[in-house]
């Protein structure tokens, strides 16, 4: 391996405390940390103990103080509404301060939780930063989730205030968010004192003062007029910045807790060393602020590093066409683009020859980063040939907050091995373990695990659930964090990430729990039991298929029941689940001990070679699966 990366990685390995202590100099502290790492605190130790800082100050105020107030901070572009606006660091400071004043007036103080349920609009980013400014903890909920999912997050976080928009914009329709917020609050035990609603012109809603519903824009404008000043509240490096809920193996989402100090240190390190970005560059992460990718690389990473970030509302295709990405890159002179492989598969499907690229000046674009799901070599080849720039796959999770394995473009460029996100980043000692926790040899497939402690920026625990964090992530392999991904490391040290080892599936870069989907399907009164498996999809990577067994005596039409189950998933989990396909089976394939043979079912659905499991209870059940799959697939058109 060539030297620069090896030097840095070795430096970190030799002296992790010294290494991260030095990296922490890039953060502005009110009070520097007393200990870079304290192994006695938290679940596996805590970073930058005793340090006092403020993430909003580091993202905004310090750039203004350094004379960069007039530089662009956020470029907002909506392919849905046609809106476009550039906010300088000074503009962002004004907006964020006004939102912070509104929140303070509503009684939000340090440590209070604020749930943000908004589409990709600048006000969402201002709200996140405003929370950070006053030390409140935000929890952003992706707009594609249904009321029940929102309700479970409101309850878990015990949210004091909700900030929402009247609607999101999806191709061909405005998605009304306000009724979802209302329904969620009705369902939840937690009743936030106020609902701040951003009225979008595409769908204005009535606000009921008696329910604490307030007009976001009016209140913010009033504070802006008054030029209210809101100082950045000092928080401990170890205080939580945000909670981000992600799919676990049950219907109950896991609240990943990110702290202030470690998060800033890690993201700034990554912006420079992985993405090769410097102040003044333009970075565009085409994801959503509802996901970790959006938190880290639409909002916090670029702003911390003084890099301009593009906030894009739209899709890679259909808004209006597969050339939208190239329009945005050209228009804003984007230097680094980051998205999920699914976006490129969608573009390729609509524009296989890349005709929309011709005539566009994409000379600003230095690199394309992909993550969120396995980057299939075919898509990588296509993107490389189309753009003629390095296409960098990197592997990470909501839990880690930044890349575990990457090709560190700011350090040195490794030759690409398609199918591998390349090498572990400093902070991450990745091992491949067998199921008993024994390290495996190079080239052998096993459980990918990260030696503790996790580096700065990774989750510190699950929200108010230390034990669940220990049980889910730390107990399987003592001394390690279990990634729940399977993979291998080759002789050159390249890591290959192959599949999840749990029942999480990856649909269009979104993480779904088949367990959660099964819970919803099983709640239908006619369903006795069910199995949901992730089946290969040319665009989305995987989509969930439901196999349903009816209760004895149910004689209603099968297609009506399937329609109801599909609708139920949409209503309870949300459209993001992309659950449209289900089959009725007389019986599920199981082992003699009663374990559903989901793996074999998936292989059959994917048309892969499969063998009859020795422990199968009734071999005929697998024929039933094959036969069911040959029936026409049912697709719900209901919205
Ligand atoms: N609010 C409300 N509904 C939303 C939503 C939001 N913020 N985001 C998605 N939805 C809805 C969609 O309208 C769609 O509804 P439908 O079933 O009525 O069509 C459903 O949720 C699924 O959405 P999506 O996963 O986006 O699929 P799609 O078919 O609309 O688009 C892609 C497919 C590949 C173009 C799209 O998934 C995409 O752009 N992916 C980019 C990758 C990405 O952002 N990954 C995130 C992690 S990096
Ligand atoms: P999320 O928490 O939603 O970001 O999803 C994380 C999961 O997505 C990981 O555990 C992997 O299963 C998968 N994933 C993310 N990036 C990659 C990648 N580059 N290669 C393979 N799988 C990936």
XYZ file of C-alpha atoms and ligand atoms in Angstrom:
710
model
C 0.000 0.000 0.000
C 1.294 3.423 -0.754
C 2.639 5.657 1.871
C 0.426 8.588 2.790
C -2.573 6.512 3.871
C -0.376 3.910 5.542
C 1.455 6.663 7.427
C -1.764 8.225 8.679
C -3.414 4.916 9.540
C -0.306 3.765 11.416
C -0.090 7.079 13.245
C -3.674 6.628 14.419
C -3.068 2.997 15.426
C 0.059 3.876 17.376
C -1.433 6.831 19.177
C -5.219 7.160 18.789
C -5.482 9.725 21.556
C -2.730 11.881 20.105
C -4.174 11.494 16.621
C -7.706 12.600 17.460
C -6.430 15.200 19.919
C -4.619 16.843 17.034
C -7.666 16.571 14.749
C -9.747 18.280 17.459
C -7.768 21.481 16.900
C -9.955 22.116 13.861
C -12.904 22.670 16.192
C -13.491 25.960 18.019
C -13.918 25.183 21.709
C -15.188 27.417 24.483
C -13.225 25.129 26.764
C -10.848 22.535 25.327
C -11.378 18.906 26.365
C -9.726 17.695 29.557
C -9.363 14.185 28.170
C -9.282 13.264 24.514
C -10.740 9.882 25.437
C -12.058 8.591 28.737
C -12.613 4.826 28.670
C -14.521 4.979 31.957
C -17.388 7.073 30.622
C -20.352 6.040 28.512
C -20.956 2.563 27.145
C -17.529 2.104 25.530
C -15.794 5.354 26.552
C -16.356 8.975 25.497
C -14.398 11.379 23.328
C -13.309 14.900 24.225
C -14.525 14.745 27.788
C -14.799 18.107 29.531
C -14.672 20.051 26.258
C -17.288 22.741 25.815
C -18.346 23.878 22.374
C -21.298 24.582 20.070
C -21.904 22.902 16.730
C -23.854 25.835 15.252
C -21.034 28.202 16.173
C -18.613 25.957 14.316
C -20.881 25.634 11.269
C -21.844 29.272 10.917
C -20.648 31.977 13.317
C -16.962 31.233 13.111
C -16.969 31.484 9.323
C -18.690 34.865 9.545
C -16.215 35.932 12.231
C -13.388 34.851 9.910
C -14.658 37.214 7.193
C -16.484 34.641 5.092
C -19.958 36.084 5.736
C -20.501 36.881 2.061
C -19.474 33.435 0.820
C -22.192 31.018 -0.241
C -23.047 28.479 2.455
C -26.223 26.841 1.197
C -27.437 26.659 -2.391
C -31.070 25.646 -2.444
C -32.450 24.234 -5.693
C -35.865 22.675 -6.040
C -36.540 20.725 -9.192
C -40.061 20.309 -7.823
C -41.068 23.956 -7.491
C -38.433 25.655 -9.631
C -37.235 27.652 -6.613
C -33.569 28.442 -6.258
C -31.724 30.611 -3.746
C -28.242 31.088 -2.431
C -27.732 31.743 1.286
C -24.404 33.177 2.389
C -22.929 32.261 5.780
C -24.224 35.631 6.992
C -27.735 34.874 5.681
C -27.644 31.497 7.397
C -26.595 33.176 10.634
C -29.595 35.543 10.411
C -32.045 32.754 9.628
C -30.744 30.342 12.223
C -30.696 33.014 14.910
C -34.308 33.905 14.148
C -35.428 30.258 14.339
C -33.454 29.842 17.566
C -35.236 32.884 19.022
C -38.607 31.407 18.067
C -37.717 28.128 19.770
C -36.495 29.910 22.878
C -39.730 31.910 23.027
C -41.588 28.603 23.025
C -39.600 27.528 26.068
C -37.163 25.197 24.295
C -33.918 25.033 26.237
C -30.716 22.998 26.344
C -31.379 19.263 26.256
C -35.008 19.551 25.063
C -35.896 17.480 22.025
C -37.350 18.969 18.843
C -38.718 16.726 16.103
C -38.292 18.072 12.564
C -40.577 16.574 9.908
C -39.795 18.528 6.789
C -38.892 18.054 3.152
C -35.694 19.326 1.576
C -36.195 23.039 2.215
C -33.702 25.509 3.709
C -35.946 26.019 6.752
C -35.273 22.395 7.716
C -31.520 23.033 7.821
C -32.007 26.311 9.690
C -34.132 24.442 12.233
C -31.455 21.788 12.769
C -28.801 24.450 13.276
C -31.106 26.505 15.515
C -31.516 23.503 17.805
C -27.759 23.077 17.879
C -27.380 26.776 18.682
C -29.497 26.599 21.818
C -28.296 23.141 22.849
C -31.597 21.454 22.005
C -31.462 17.957 20.520
C -33.079 17.539 17.127
C -34.547 14.435 15.646
C -35.302 14.681 11.955
C -37.926 12.257 10.661
C -37.897 11.456 6.939
C -41.018 12.719 5.162
C -41.764 9.352 3.581
C -42.620 7.846 6.982
C -46.232 7.473 8.060
C -47.939 8.952 11.122
C -47.343 5.894 13.285
C -43.600 5.968 12.670
C -43.577 9.666 13.479
C -45.597 8.952 16.631
C -43.133 6.338 17.872
C -40.279 8.833 17.412
C -42.200 11.622 19.178
C -42.753 9.277 22.105
C -39.241 7.920 22.249
C -37.700 11.393 22.107
C -40.476 12.958 24.239
C -40.432 15.906 21.872
C -41.266 19.330 23.262
C -41.908 20.950 19.884
C -42.488 19.675 16.349
C -41.381 21.659 13.317
C -43.087 20.559 10.124
C -43.941 21.794 6.665
C -47.460 21.858 5.297
C -46.363 19.498 2.526
C -43.591 17.714 0.729
C -43.389 17.663 -3.057
C -43.201 14.317 -4.820
C -43.442 13.933 -8.601
C -46.991 14.740 -9.628
C -48.285 15.393 -6.142
C -47.967 17.410 -2.972
C -47.782 15.098 0.034
C -49.775 16.676 2.860
C -47.576 16.508 5.967
C -49.878 18.355 8.364
C -52.518 15.583 8.612
C -49.689 13.129 9.298
C -48.355 15.338 12.083
C -51.850 15.674 13.549
C -52.452 11.930 13.360
C -49.056 11.201 14.884
C -49.695 13.505 17.826
C -53.115 11.904 18.309
C -51.458 8.470 18.369
C -48.520 9.471 20.565
C -48.534 9.707 24.322
C -46.203 12.675 24.065
C -48.062 15.860 23.232
C -45.589 18.504 22.066
C -46.546 21.939 23.324
C -46.308 23.507 19.870
C -46.386 22.576 16.195
C -44.498 25.061 14.066
C -45.766 24.749 10.522
C -43.971 26.070 7.456
C -46.724 26.975 5.006
C -45.669 26.057 1.495
C -47.547 27.755 -1.313
C -48.287 24.403 -2.978
C -50.516 23.412 -0.038
C -51.475 25.872 2.668
C -53.246 24.510 5.712
C -55.443 25.934 8.468
C -53.599 26.451 11.721
C -55.439 25.886 14.995
C -54.075 28.093 17.738
C -55.843 25.959 20.367
C -53.601 23.035 19.312
C -50.467 25.134 19.625
C -50.144 25.378 15.839
C -48.066 28.345 14.779
C -46.937 29.801 11.484
C -43.182 29.117 11.232
C -42.428 31.792 8.626
C -44.398 34.547 10.399
C -42.661 33.968 13.712
C -39.244 33.722 12.119
C -39.835 36.902 10.094
C -40.796 38.766 13.277
C -37.569 37.703 15.000
C -35.555 38.574 11.902
C -37.104 42.064 11.891
C -36.295 42.525 15.556
C -32.745 41.380 14.825
C -32.979 39.193 17.906
C -29.653 37.968 19.157
C -29.337 34.419 20.399
C -25.930 33.438 21.701
C -24.565 29.974 20.992
C -25.179 27.984 24.164
C -22.054 26.149 25.358
C -22.660 22.406 25.431
C -20.348 19.626 26.446
C -18.599 17.740 23.692
C -20.356 14.685 25.101
C -23.840 16.257 25.071
C -26.159 14.954 22.367
C -26.489 16.967 19.170
C -29.148 14.807 17.598
C -31.065 11.558 17.701
C -31.622 9.815 14.392
C -33.926 6.841 14.376
C -33.029 3.945 12.153
C -34.497 0.530 11.461
C -33.658 -2.180 13.916
C -34.663 -5.800 13.790
C -38.017 -5.104 15.430
C -40.716 -2.569 14.724
C -39.199 -0.298 17.384
C -36.680 2.038 15.755
C -33.291 2.582 17.313
C -32.450 6.150 18.306
C -28.836 6.651 17.311
C -27.344 9.359 19.540
C -24.626 11.589 18.119
C -22.619 13.866 20.370
C -21.345 17.373 19.610
C -17.570 17.137 19.955
C -16.657 13.809 18.379
C -19.099 14.448 15.548
C -17.452 17.727 14.600
C -13.929 16.328 14.792
C -14.772 13.290 12.667
C -16.765 15.137 10.018
C -14.130 17.801 9.507
C -11.472 15.138 9.219
C -13.549 13.275 6.657
C -14.392 16.314 4.544
C -10.717 17.012 3.989
C -9.234 13.534 3.910
C -11.968 11.426 2.331
C -13.809 13.892 0.109
C -10.811 16.092 -0.635
C -12.875 19.243 -0.072
C -11.586 22.600 1.142
C -13.270 25.874 2.124
C -14.894 27.494 -0.895
C -15.518 24.201 -2.701
C -19.055 23.168 -3.612
C -20.341 19.847 -2.405
C -23.631 18.275 -3.380
C -25.021 15.323 -1.507
C -28.151 14.184 -3.301
C -29.886 12.438 -0.431
C -32.350 13.676 2.181
C -31.862 15.344 5.538
C -34.004 12.547 6.991
C -31.104 10.117 6.570
C -27.659 10.050 8.108
C -26.069 10.862 4.753
C -28.052 14.092 4.764
C -27.168 14.931 8.366
C -23.453 14.377 7.818
C -22.895 15.583 4.277
C -25.737 17.913 3.341
C -25.701 19.791 6.617
C -22.944 19.371 9.173
C -19.826 18.183 7.319
C -19.694 20.845 4.603
C -20.760 23.713 6.850
C -18.269 22.783 9.573
C -15.518 22.829 6.969
C -16.699 26.066 5.331
C -17.683 24.247 2.153
C -20.756 25.327 0.168
C -23.480 22.718 0.273
C -26.230 22.174 -2.287
C -29.673 21.398 -0.866
C -31.638 19.790 -3.663
C -35.338 18.983 -3.623
C -36.064 16.526 -6.400
C -35.257 13.112 -7.792
C -32.508 11.954 -10.140
C -35.131 11.100 -12.755
C -38.556 12.437 -13.608
C -37.970 15.909 -12.196
C -38.175 16.592 -15.054
C -35.733 14.064 -16.557
C -32.523 12.100 -16.159
C -30.477 15.239 -16.912
C -31.336 17.060 -13.673
C -28.137 16.030 -11.897
C -26.025 17.410 -14.733
C -28.018 20.646 -14.780
C -27.349 21.148 -11.062
C -23.653 20.258 -11.343
C -23.177 22.714 -14.207
C -25.291 25.509 -12.723
C -23.588 25.563 -9.325
C -20.121 24.349 -10.349
C -20.346 21.355 -8.049
C -16.939 19.847 -7.173
C -17.983 16.685 -5.387
C -21.229 14.791 -5.856
C -22.378 12.156 -3.388
C -25.424 9.961 -3.845
C -26.638 6.371 -3.614
C -25.985 3.878 -6.446
C -29.757 3.559 -6.892
C -29.839 7.135 -8.212
C -27.339 6.188 -10.929
C -29.251 3.019 -11.772
C -32.362 5.162 -12.245
C -30.473 7.667 -14.442
C -28.980 4.847 -16.488
C -32.374 3.245 -16.993
C -33.794 6.497 -18.394
C -30.695 7.646 -20.262
C -28.519 4.586 -20.951
C -26.260 6.423 -23.380
C -25.833 9.431 -21.130
C -27.231 11.802 -23.762
C -28.201 14.355 -21.132
C -24.543 14.833 -20.257
C -23.577 16.078 -23.692
C -23.586 19.831 -23.971
C -23.221 20.234 -20.208
C -20.041 21.694 -18.766
C -19.227 19.288 -15.956
C -15.586 20.333 -15.716
C -15.990 21.416 -12.073
C -16.835 17.879 -10.991
C -13.807 16.157 -9.463
C -15.334 13.062 -7.857
C -18.469 11.053 -7.432
C -19.028 9.317 -4.083
C -21.495 6.492 -3.642
C -22.823 4.920 -0.434
C -25.945 3.690 1.281
C -25.958 0.278 -0.370
C -23.592 -2.001 -2.219
C -22.314 -0.301 -5.373
C -22.708 -2.917 -8.077
C -19.709 -3.006 -10.424
C -21.915 -2.484 -13.494
C -23.226 0.817 -12.191
C -19.714 1.845 -11.180
C -18.352 1.111 -14.665
C -21.182 3.022 -16.275
C -20.700 6.078 -14.046
C -16.926 6.044 -14.618
C -17.316 5.853 -18.365
C -19.935 8.584 -18.372
C -18.201 11.104 -16.122
C -14.517 10.180 -16.521
C -13.744 11.052 -12.918
C -12.989 8.833 -9.904
C -16.125 7.080 -8.694
C -15.639 6.304 -5.032
C -17.641 3.702 -3.192
C -17.559 4.035 0.597
C -19.168 1.997 3.341
C -20.855 3.341 6.419
C -23.999 3.218 8.513
C -26.351 5.488 10.402
C -24.589 4.239 13.517
C -21.091 5.253 12.434
C -22.047 8.655 11.010
C -19.100 8.664 8.599
C -17.219 6.225 6.426
C -15.771 3.087 7.994
C -14.110 2.140 4.708
C -13.357 4.475 1.835
C -10.897 5.470 -0.829
C -9.491 8.555 0.937
C -9.305 11.012 -1.926
C -7.778 13.772 0.214
C -4.938 11.515 1.347
C -4.158 9.399 -1.669
C -6.041 7.717 -4.450
C -6.052 3.925 -4.327
C -6.582 1.891 -7.471
C -10.258 0.960 -7.518
C -11.332 -2.657 -7.115
C -14.924 -2.728 -8.243
C -17.131 -4.128 -5.529
C -14.876 -2.925 -2.708
C -15.197 0.413 -0.902
C -11.378 0.154 -0.477
C -9.655 0.505 2.915
C -10.534 1.219 6.578
C -10.338 4.820 7.704
C -8.272 5.838 10.744
C -10.326 5.080 13.839
C -11.752 1.934 12.356
C -9.936 -1.340 12.952
C -12.048 -3.709 10.880
C -11.837 -7.458 11.419
C -13.685 -10.343 9.831
C -14.941 -12.742 12.507
C -16.575 -16.131 12.463
C -19.850 -16.559 14.336
C -17.935 -17.418 17.490
C -15.980 -14.145 17.296
C -12.692 -15.651 16.063
C -10.793 -13.552 13.478
C -10.809 -15.163 10.051
C -8.053 -15.280 7.494
C -7.760 -12.874 4.603
C -10.188 -13.650 1.814
C -12.660 -15.535 3.999
C -16.222 -14.258 4.274
C -17.484 -13.525 7.787
C -18.929 -10.905 10.113
C -17.466 -7.444 9.685
C -16.751 -6.028 13.120
C -14.993 -2.901 14.372
C -12.664 -3.063 17.342
C -13.731 -0.875 20.263
C -13.585 1.926 21.013
C -15.431 3.355 18.047
C -13.795 6.558 16.798
C -15.182 10.064 17.285
C -18.403 10.733 15.378
C -19.900 7.271 15.842
C -22.986 6.656 17.913
C -22.422 6.864 21.628
C -25.519 4.846 22.506
C -29.190 4.427 21.592
C -31.416 7.111 23.046
C -32.211 6.192 26.653
C -31.420 2.562 25.828
C -27.811 1.766 26.778
C -28.738 -1.876 27.358
C -30.316 -2.237 23.943
C -27.168 -0.757 22.427
C -24.994 -3.240 24.326
C -27.230 -6.176 23.422
C -27.646 -5.260 19.757
C -24.192 -4.036 18.893
C -21.584 -5.031 21.469
C -22.471 -8.399 22.975
C -22.146 -10.684 19.953
C -18.404 -10.139 19.672
C -16.822 -8.966 22.946
C -14.466 -6.045 22.364
C -16.074 -5.261 19.026
C -18.934 -3.293 17.507
C -20.976 -5.640 15.313
C -21.772 -3.953 12.003
C -24.351 -6.602 11.017
C -22.720 -6.607 7.587
C -20.946 -9.631 6.167
C -17.826 -9.301 4.069
C -14.165 -10.082 3.646
C -10.783 -8.416 3.493
C -8.498 -9.422 0.621
C -4.731 -9.819 0.568
C -4.251 -6.158 -0.327
C -6.320 -5.026 2.645
C -9.351 -4.056 0.547
C -12.636 -4.601 2.360
C -15.602 -6.111 0.492
C -19.081 -5.634 1.977
C -21.443 -8.287 0.701
C -24.730 -8.429 2.640
C -26.490 -7.791 5.929
C -26.428 -10.512 8.521
C -29.727 -9.429 10.062
C -33.180 -8.857 8.599
C -32.475 -5.346 7.361
C -32.949 -4.782 3.658
C -31.799 -1.902 1.561
C -34.383 -0.385 -0.754
C -33.318 2.595 -2.882
C -30.586 3.321 -0.321
C -33.205 3.373 2.446
C -32.875 0.947 5.301
C -35.962 -1.147 6.056
C -36.559 -3.775 8.683
C -38.357 -6.812 7.315
C -39.256 -7.557 10.947
C -41.104 -4.254 11.170
C -42.887 -4.963 7.870
C -43.870 -8.414 9.128
C -45.309 -6.913 12.300
C -47.595 -4.712 10.217
C -48.635 -7.506 7.803
C -49.389 -9.806 10.741
C -51.635 -7.178 12.299
C -54.149 -7.624 9.453
C -57.112 -9.549 10.924
C -57.050 -12.226 8.182
C -53.322 -12.994 8.386
C -52.167 -15.911 10.522
C -48.455 -15.501 9.862
C -46.157 -14.020 7.290
C -42.593 -13.568 6.073
C -41.148 -10.525 4.334
C -37.952 -10.899 2.318
C -35.877 -8.467 0.287
C -35.836 -9.402 -3.379
C -33.419 -8.029 -5.985
C -34.675 -5.041 -7.954
C -32.916 -3.542 -10.956
C -33.281 0.044 -9.734
C -33.835 -0.020 -5.984
C -31.364 -2.806 -5.197
C -33.941 -4.650 -3.133
C -37.684 -4.410 -2.625
C -39.745 -6.178 0.036
C -41.956 -9.120 -0.955
C -44.591 -10.350 1.488
C -45.597 -14.017 1.829
C -48.843 -14.262 3.744
C -50.690 -17.199 5.285
C -54.398 -16.673 5.922
C -56.174 -17.672 9.101
C -58.283 -20.824 8.879
C -61.751 -20.154 7.555
C -60.899 -16.918 5.727
C -62.704 -17.065 2.404
C -62.472 -13.444 1.256
C -60.886 -12.621 -2.081
C -57.101 -13.004 -1.928
C -56.467 -9.955 -4.035
C -58.626 -7.827 -1.719
C -56.642 -9.015 1.270
C -53.328 -8.324 -0.453
C -54.523 -4.849 -1.369
C -55.453 -4.219 2.263
C -52.087 -5.457 3.534
C -50.224 -3.279 1.014
C -52.318 -0.294 2.095
C -51.734 -1.105 5.756
C -47.959 -1.013 5.313
C -48.222 2.284 3.472
C -50.408 3.668 6.244
C -48.339 2.381 9.175
C -44.770 2.595 7.867
C -45.122 4.885 4.892
C -44.573 4.974 1.144
C -40.822 4.757 1.683
C -41.260 1.027 2.410
C -42.067 0.529 -1.308
C -44.137 -2.500 -0.305
C -46.285 -3.396 -3.295
C -45.852 -7.104 -3.785
C -47.356 -9.893 -1.729
C -48.446 -13.500 -2.204
C -50.768 -15.807 -0.325
C -49.291 -19.193 0.633
C -51.049 -22.145 2.277
C -48.067 -22.581 4.592
C -44.648 -20.944 5.173
C -41.411 -22.876 4.591
C -39.918 -23.576 8.023
C -37.288 -25.682 9.688
C -38.437 -28.444 12.001
C -37.748 -26.108 14.919
C -40.125 -23.560 13.403
C -37.650 -21.035 11.951
C -38.946 -19.446 8.747
C -36.570 -20.162 5.842
C -36.355 -16.578 4.638
C -32.907 -17.041 3.073
C -34.069 -19.866 0.816
C -37.247 -17.968 -0.062
C -35.135 -15.000 -1.137
C -32.925 -17.203 -3.291
C -35.979 -18.666 -5.024
C -37.435 -15.209 -5.617
C -34.094 -13.969 -6.980
C -33.812 -16.997 -9.290
C -30.565 -18.053 -7.588
C -29.401 -21.611 -7.192
C -30.675 -23.012 -3.899
C -30.489 -26.293 -2.085
C -33.157 -27.964 -0.026
C -32.307 -27.193 3.629
C -31.663 -30.431 5.516
C -33.742 -29.201 8.419
C -36.840 -28.326 6.390
C -40.107 -29.422 7.938
C -42.173 -29.725 4.736
C -40.264 -29.620 1.403
C -43.503 -28.926 -0.495
C -43.643 -25.443 1.028
C -40.720 -24.301 -1.137
C -42.607 -25.416 -4.254
C -45.486 -23.315 -2.996
C -43.168 -20.292 -2.920
C -41.957 -20.961 -6.493
C -45.500 -21.360 -7.747
C -46.759 -18.245 -5.975
C -43.957 -16.187 -7.539
C -45.121 -17.202 -10.999
C -48.515 -15.636 -10.418
C -48.928 -12.047 -11.541
C -47.499 -9.601 -9.048
C -50.015 -7.357 -7.366
C -49.215 -3.669 -7.402
C -51.273 -1.240 -5.421
C -52.084 2.025 -7.131
C -53.658 3.414 -4.008
C -52.279 6.667 -2.683
N -42.143 12.549 1.511
C -43.229 11.825 1.139
N -43.170 10.727 0.348
C -41.957 10.342 -0.065
C -40.789 11.024 0.276
C -40.911 12.173 1.100
N -39.844 12.868 1.492
N -39.741 10.411 -0.292
C -40.223 9.366 -0.974
N -41.576 9.324 -0.836
C -42.480 8.367 -1.449
C -42.365 8.411 -2.948
O -43.254 9.374 -3.505
C -42.764 6.997 -3.331
O -44.188 6.929 -3.227
P -45.067 6.065 -4.266
O -45.017 4.688 -3.736
O -46.396 6.686 -4.147
O -44.453 6.213 -5.607
C -42.211 6.151 -2.202
O -42.051 7.053 -1.087
C -40.861 5.529 -2.493
O -39.957 6.600 -2.763
P -38.497 6.409 -3.364
O -37.767 5.388 -2.573
O -37.844 7.740 -3.476
O -38.760 5.760 -4.756
P -39.137 6.413 -6.134
O -39.658 5.282 -6.947
O -39.994 7.615 -5.977
O -37.717 6.876 -6.716
C -35.342 6.647 -6.905
C -36.687 5.934 -6.920
C -34.226 5.649 -7.122
C -35.303 7.683 -7.999
C -35.177 7.328 -5.538
O -35.280 6.382 -4.504
C -33.912 8.092 -5.352
O -33.719 9.160 -5.833
N -32.973 7.601 -4.591
C -31.772 8.355 -4.372
C -31.002 7.790 -3.284
C -31.241 8.368 -1.958
O -31.685 9.460 -1.772
N -30.882 7.555 -0.963
C -30.940 7.937 0.409
C -29.774 7.420 1.171
S -28.215 7.967 0.519
P -27.890 3.193 6.668
O -27.752 3.059 8.129
O -29.268 3.470 6.217
O -26.879 4.143 6.093
O -27.556 1.758 6.051
C -26.353 1.160 6.360
C -26.223 -0.142 5.635
O -26.242 0.086 4.218
C -24.927 -0.833 5.901
O -24.925 -1.571 7.091
C -24.783 -1.700 4.664
O -25.566 -2.851 4.776
C -25.337 -0.819 3.589
N -24.272 -0.041 2.941
C -24.016 1.255 3.079
N -22.992 1.637 2.289
C -22.564 0.511 1.655
C -21.514 0.229 0.714
N -20.729 1.190 0.243
N -21.374 -1.042 0.295
C -22.175 -2.031 0.756
N -23.191 -1.814 1.624
C -23.385 -0.558 2.073
